Amino acid sequence: MEKILIITDLEGIIGVLDLNNTEVNKRLYLNQMCLVISAIRDIFPKVRITICDIHDKGNISQDLGLSAEDVEYIKGITGLLTADLNYDRALLIGFHGKKGSGGLFDHTFRPEITNIKYGNEDVGEITLFTDWLVLHGVTVVFVSGEYSIVDEVKELDQASIHVVENRLFIRNSKTDIPDLDIDQVYSNLVMGIKSALMKDLLLTSTPADKEIEINFYNPDVLCYLRKKGYDIRNNHLYFPNLIEFFINIHDLSMVLNTFLMKLYRVNTLFLRTIEELKISDDSCDIHVCEITRKSVFEITYADRLLVLRSLGFVK
C-alpha cells in the first residue's frame, strides 16, 4: 500500500485573497483538498494518506469529514516532528513564497523574519520542508501554491509544480468577471498531481545537513534571544542544522511571541507619549519623524533613544 504525506498551508490555496475571511478560506481549502485526495486515489486506489495542516493551529484539515479509515491527521509542525515519517512520497499544498518573493502573503515562517539561509542559500519554507523530509527519506513530488513559489520550486530535484496568481480571482473592474476560471485551475491542479504521482521516483543520496542562519527586521530580537541562550553571532540567529531548527521551531516561536508582546507594550507607550507631546512633522527632526512612522514592531531601542535625545529627555 502506498503511503503519502500531504503538508498543507493556507496562503497558497486556490482563491484565497484575504486571510481574515475565515469561512471562505475554509471552504476553498476543503474544496481543494477533496480534489487532491481524489486525484491521489485515482492513481493509487490502495493508499494511506496523512494530512498535516501547518497553518495556525492546524485545525482546518480535520473538517474534511473523512474517517480514520480514510486519512490520518497531524496537527501542525510539532505533530509532524513526533510522527513516524514512513512515507513513499509527499505533496506540499497551498504554500506561499518566501519573504520578498512578491506574493500576496509572502513570508518565511514568521513576519518578523527577513530571511533564512540554509548553508549559503536564501530559502523559503518550501525548500526547508522539502530538505527536512529528504533527510528523513521522504521525497516531495508535487508542490502547489502562489505564483511566487516558482523560482524556489525550480531548484528542487523531483517536484512538479502547480501555481496560480490568486490576484487574478479578484473581479475585473470593467467586466465584473475574474480573469481566472477557478474550475479550469482546479482541473489543471488535478492533472498536475496525477502526472507527478505516475512518475518513477529517482534514487538519490541523502544530502548533507547544513547550518541555518535567521535574520530579523528588529535587531532587538537578537539581544532577547541571546539572553535566552540562543546562538547569536554576527547579528544573526544560528542553528547547527535543519534537523535542530525544526526541533526547536516551536520553542523559538513561543520565545518570539513573548518578546513581541513586550515590544508592543513598550513601543505603544512610547508612541503614545510622543503623540501627547504634540510634535508636528514640521518641527521635529527628520529622523524622529521617520521613526515615529515605523510599525510598532519595527521600532528599536536605538530608535527610542535617538528620539528621546532629540527631544532633550536624554543626554
JSON list of N, CA and C in Angstrom, two decimals, residues 236-269:
[
{"chain": "A", "resi": 236, "resn": "HIS", "atom": "N", "xyz": [23.06, 37.57, 13.71]},
{"chain": "A", "resi": 236, "resn": "HIS", "atom": "CA", "xyz": [22.17, 36.56, 13.16]},
{"chain": "A", "resi": 236, "resn": "HIS", "atom": "C", "xyz": [21.91, 35.49, 14.21]},
{"chain": "A", "resi": 237, "resn": "LEU", "atom": "N", "xyz": [20.79, 34.79, 14.07]},
{"chain": "A", "resi": 237, "resn": "LEU", "atom": "CA", "xyz": [20.49, 33.62, 14.89]},
{"chain": "A", "resi": 237, "resn": "LEU", "atom": "C", "xyz": [20.89, 32.38, 14.11]},
{"chain": "A", "resi": 238, "resn": "TYR", "atom": "N", "xyz": [21.57, 31.45, 14.77]},
{"chain": "A", "resi": 238, "resn": "TYR", "atom": "CA", "xyz": [22.04, 30.25, 14.08]},
{"chain": "A", "resi": 238, "resn": "TYR", "atom": "C", "xyz": [21.53, 28.98, 14.75]},
{"chain": "A", "resi": 239, "resn": "PHE", "atom": "N", "xyz": [21.24, 27.99, 13.90]},
{"chain": "A", "resi": 239, "resn": "PHE", "atom": "CA", "xyz": [21.04, 26.61, 14.34]},
{"chain": "A", "resi": 239, "resn": "PHE", "atom": "C", "xyz": [22.06, 25.76, 13.60]},
{"chain": "A", "resi": 240, "resn": "PRO", "atom": "N", "xyz": [22.62, 24.74, 14.24]},
{"chain": "A", "resi": 240, "resn": "PRO", "atom": "CA", "xyz": [23.69, 23.99, 13.59]},
{"chain": "A", "resi": 240, "resn": "PRO", "atom": "C", "xyz": [23.27, 23.26, 12.33]},
{"chain": "A", "resi": 241, "resn": "ASN", "atom": "N", "xyz": [21.97, 22.93, 12.23]},
{"chain": "A", "resi": 241, "resn": "ASN", "atom": "CA", "xyz": [21.48, 22.22, 11.05]},
{"chain": "A", "resi": 241, "resn": "ASN", "atom": "C", "xyz": [19.96, 22.30, 10.99]},
{"chain": "A", "resi": 242, "resn": "LEU", "atom": "N", "xyz": [19.42, 21.77, 9.90]},
{"chain": "A", "resi": 242, "resn": "LEU", "atom": "CA", "xyz": [17.98, 21.83, 9.66]},
{"chain": "A", "resi": 242, "resn": "LEU", "atom": "C", "xyz": [17.19, 20.99, 10.66]},
{"chain": "A", "resi": 243, "resn": "ILE", "atom": "N", "xyz": [17.74, 19.84, 11.02]},
{"chain": "A", "resi": 243, "resn": "ILE", "atom": "CA", "xyz": [17.06, 18.99, 12.00]},
{"chain": "A", "resi": 243, "resn": "ILE", "atom": "C", "xyz": [16.88, 19.74, 13.31]},
{"chain": "A", "resi": 244, "resn": "GLU", "atom": "N", "xyz": [17.94, 20.39, 13.79]},
{"chain": "A", "resi": 244, "resn": "GLU", "atom": "CA", "xyz": [17.86, 21.14, 15.04]},
{"chain": "A", "resi": 244, "resn": "GLU", "atom": "C", "xyz": [16.91, 22.33, 14.93]},
{"chain": "A", "resi": 245, "resn": "PHE", "atom": "N", "xyz": [16.88, 22.95, 13.76]},
{"chain": "A", "resi": 245, "resn": "PHE", "atom": "CA", "xyz": [15.95, 24.07, 13.54]},
{"chain": "A", "resi": 245, "resn": "PHE", "atom": "C", "xyz": [14.51, 23.62, 13.73]},
{"chain": "A", "resi": 246, "resn": "PHE", "atom": "N", "xyz": [14.13, 22.51, 13.09]},
{"chain": "A", "resi": 246, "resn": "PHE", "atom": "CA", "xyz": [12.75, 22.04, 13.22]},
{"chain": "A", "resi": 246, "resn": "PHE", "atom": "C", "xyz": [12.44, 21.56, 14.63]},
{"chain": "A", "resi": 247, "resn": "ILE", "atom": "N", "xyz": [13.39, 20.95, 15.29]},
{"chain": "A", "resi": 247, "resn": "ILE", "atom": "CA", "xyz": [13.18, 20.51, 16.66]},
{"chain": "A", "resi": 247, "resn": "ILE", "atom": "C", "xyz": [12.87, 21.70, 17.57]},
{"chain": "A", "resi": 248, "resn": "ASN", "atom": "N", "xyz": [13.52, 22.83, 17.29]},
{"chain": "A", "resi": 248, "resn": "ASN", "atom": "CA", "xyz": [13.42, 23.99, 18.17]},
{"chain": "A", "resi": 248, "resn": "ASN", "atom": "C", "xyz": [12.43, 25.06, 17.69]},
{"chain": "A", "resi": 249, "resn": "ILE", "atom": "N", "xyz": [11.78, 24.85, 16.56]},
{"chain": "A", "resi": 249, "resn": "ILE", "atom": "CA", "xyz": [10.98, 25.93, 15.97]},
{"chain": "A", "resi": 249, "resn": "ILE", "atom": "C", "xyz": [9.79, 26.33, 16.84]},
{"chain": "A", "resi": 250, "resn": "HIS", "atom": "N", "xyz": [9.17, 25.35, 17.52]},
{"chain": "A", "resi": 250, "resn": "HIS", "atom": "CA", "xyz": [8.03, 25.68, 18.37]},
{"chain": "A", "resi": 250, "resn": "HIS", "atom": "C", "xyz": [8.47, 26.52, 19.57]},
{"chain": "A", "resi": 251, "resn": "ASP", "atom": "N", "xyz": [9.54, 26.09, 20.24]},
{"chain": "A", "resi": 251, "resn": "ASP", "atom": "CA", "xyz": [10.03, 26.84, 21.40]},
{"chain": "A", "resi": 251, "resn": "ASP", "atom": "C", "xyz": [10.49, 28.23, 20.98]},
{"chain": "A", "resi": 252, "resn": "LEU", "atom": "N", "xyz": [11.14, 28.33, 19.80]},
{"chain": "A", "resi": 252, "resn": "LEU", "atom": "CA", "xyz": [11.56, 29.64, 19.30]},
{"chain": "A", "resi": 252, "resn": "LEU", "atom": "C", "xyz": [10.36, 30.54, 19.08]},
{"chain": "A", "resi": 253, "resn": "SER", "atom": "N", "xyz": [9.29, 30.00, 18.54]},
{"chain": "A", "resi": 253, "resn": "SER", "atom": "CA", "xyz": [8.09, 30.79, 18.29]},
{"chain": "A", "resi": 253, "resn": "SER", "atom": "C", "xyz": [7.49, 31.31, 19.60]},
{"chain": "A", "resi": 254, "resn": "MET", "atom": "N", "xyz": [7.50, 30.47, 20.64]},
{"chain": "A", "resi": 254, "resn": "MET", "atom": "CA", "xyz": [6.96, 30.90, 21.93]},
{"chain": "A", "resi": 254, "resn": "MET", "atom": "C", "xyz": [7.80, 32.04, 22.51]},
{"chain": "A", "resi": 255, "resn": "VAL", "atom": "N", "xyz": [9.13, 31.92, 22.40]},
{"chain": "A", "resi": 255, "resn": "VAL", "atom": "CA", "xyz": [10.02, 32.97, 22.90]},
{"chain": "A", "resi": 255, "resn": "VAL", "atom": "C", "xyz": [9.80, 34.27, 22.12]},
{"chain": "A", "resi": 256, "resn": "LEU", "atom": "N", "xyz": [9.66, 34.15, 20.80]},
{"chain": "A", "resi": 256, "resn": "LEU", "atom": "CA", "xyz": [9.42, 35.34, 19.98]},
{"chain": "A", "resi": 256, "resn": "LEU", "atom": "C", "xyz": [8.08, 35.99, 20.30]},
{"chain": "A", "resi": 257, "resn": "ASN", "atom": "N", "xyz": [7.07, 35.18, 20.57]},
{"chain": "A", "resi": 257, "resn": "ASN", "atom": "CA", "xyz": [5.77, 35.73, 20.93]},
{"chain": "A", "resi": 257, "resn": "ASN", "atom": "C", "xyz": [5.85, 36.55, 22.22]},
{"chain": "A", "resi": 258, "resn": "THR", "atom": "N", "xyz": [6.60, 36.03, 23.19]},
{"chain": "A", "resi": 258, "resn": "THR", "atom": "CA", "xyz": [6.78, 36.76, 24.45]},
{"chain": "A", "resi": 258, "resn": "THR", "atom": "C", "xyz": [7.50, 38.08, 24.22]},
{"chain": "A", "resi": 259, "resn": "PHE", "atom": "N", "xyz": [8.56, 38.03, 23.42]},
{"chain": "A", "resi": 259, "resn": "PHE", "atom": "CA", "xyz": [9.31, 39.25, 23.12]},
{"chain": "A", "resi": 259, "resn": "PHE", "atom": "C", "xyz": [8.42, 40.28, 22.42]},
{"chain": "A", "resi": 260, "resn": "LEU", "atom": "N", "xyz": [7.63, 39.83, 21.45]},
{"chain": "A", "resi": 260, "resn": "LEU", "atom": "CA", "xyz": [6.80, 40.76, 20.68]},
{"chain": "A", "resi": 260, "resn": "LEU", "atom": "C", "xyz": [5.72, 41.40, 21.54]},
{"chain": "A", "resi": 261, "resn": "MET", "atom": "N", "xyz": [5.19, 40.67, 22.51]},
{"chain": "A", "resi": 261, "resn": "MET", "atom": "CA", "xyz": [4.22, 41.26, 23.43]},
{"chain": "A", "resi": 261, "resn": "MET", "atom": "C", "xyz": [4.87, 42.37, 24.25]},
{"chain": "A", "resi": 262, "resn": "LYS", "atom": "N", "xyz": [6.09, 42.12, 24.72]},
{"chain": "A", "resi": 262, "resn": "LYS", "atom": "CA", "xyz": [6.81, 43.14, 25.48]},
{"chain": "A", "resi": 262, "resn": "LYS", "atom": "C", "xyz": [7.13, 44.34, 24.60]},
{"chain": "A", "resi": 263, "resn": "LEU", "atom": "N", "xyz": [7.58, 44.06, 23.37]},
{"chain": "A", "resi": 263, "resn": "LEU", "atom": "CA", "xyz": [7.92, 45.13, 22.44]},
{"chain": "A", "resi": 263, "resn": "LEU", "atom": "C", "xyz": [6.70, 45.98, 22.12]},
{"chain": "A", "resi": 264, "resn": "TYR", "atom": "N", "xyz": [5.56, 45.32, 21.95]},
{"chain": "A", "resi": 264, "resn": "TYR", "atom": "CA", "xyz": [4.31, 46.04, 21.65]},
{"chain": "A", "resi": 264, "resn": "TYR", "atom": "C", "xyz": [3.96, 47.00, 22.78]},
{"chain": "A", "resi": 265, "resn": "ARG", "atom": "N", "xyz": [4.05, 46.51, 24.01]},
{"chain": "A", "resi": 265, "resn": "ARG", "atom": "CA", "xyz": [3.71, 47.37, 25.15]},
{"chain": "A", "resi": 265, "resn": "ARG", "atom": "C", "xyz": [4.64, 48.57, 25.25]},
{"chain": "A", "resi": 266, "resn": "VAL", "atom": "N", "xyz": [5.95, 48.32, 25.11]},
{"chain": "A", "resi": 266, "resn": "VAL", "atom": "CA", "xyz": [6.94, 49.39, 25.23]},
{"chain": "A", "resi": 266, "resn": "VAL", "atom": "C", "xyz": [6.76, 50.43, 24.12]},
{"chain": "A", "resi": 267, "resn": "ASN", "atom": "N", "xyz": [6.63, 49.97, 22.89]},
{"chain": "A", "resi": 267, "resn": "ASN", "atom": "CA", "xyz": [6.56, 50.90, 21.76]},
{"chain": "A", "resi": 267, "resn": "ASN", "atom": "C", "xyz": [5.21, 51.60, 21.66]},
{"chain": "A", "resi": 268, "resn": "THR", "atom": "N", "xyz": [4.15, 50.94, 22.10]},
{"chain": "A", "resi": 268, "resn": "THR", "atom": "CA", "xyz": [2.84, 51.60, 22.14]},
{"chain": "A", "resi": 268, "resn": "THR", "atom": "C", "xyz": [2.87, 52.75, 23.12]},
{"chain": "A", "resi": 269, "resn": "LEU", "atom": "N", "xyz": [3.44, 52.52, 24.30]},
{"chain": "A", "resi": 269, "resn": "LEU", "atom": "CA", "xyz": [3.58, 53.58, 25.30]},
{"chain": "A", "resi": 269, "resn": "LEU", "atom": "C", "xyz": [4.48, 54.69, 24.78]}
]
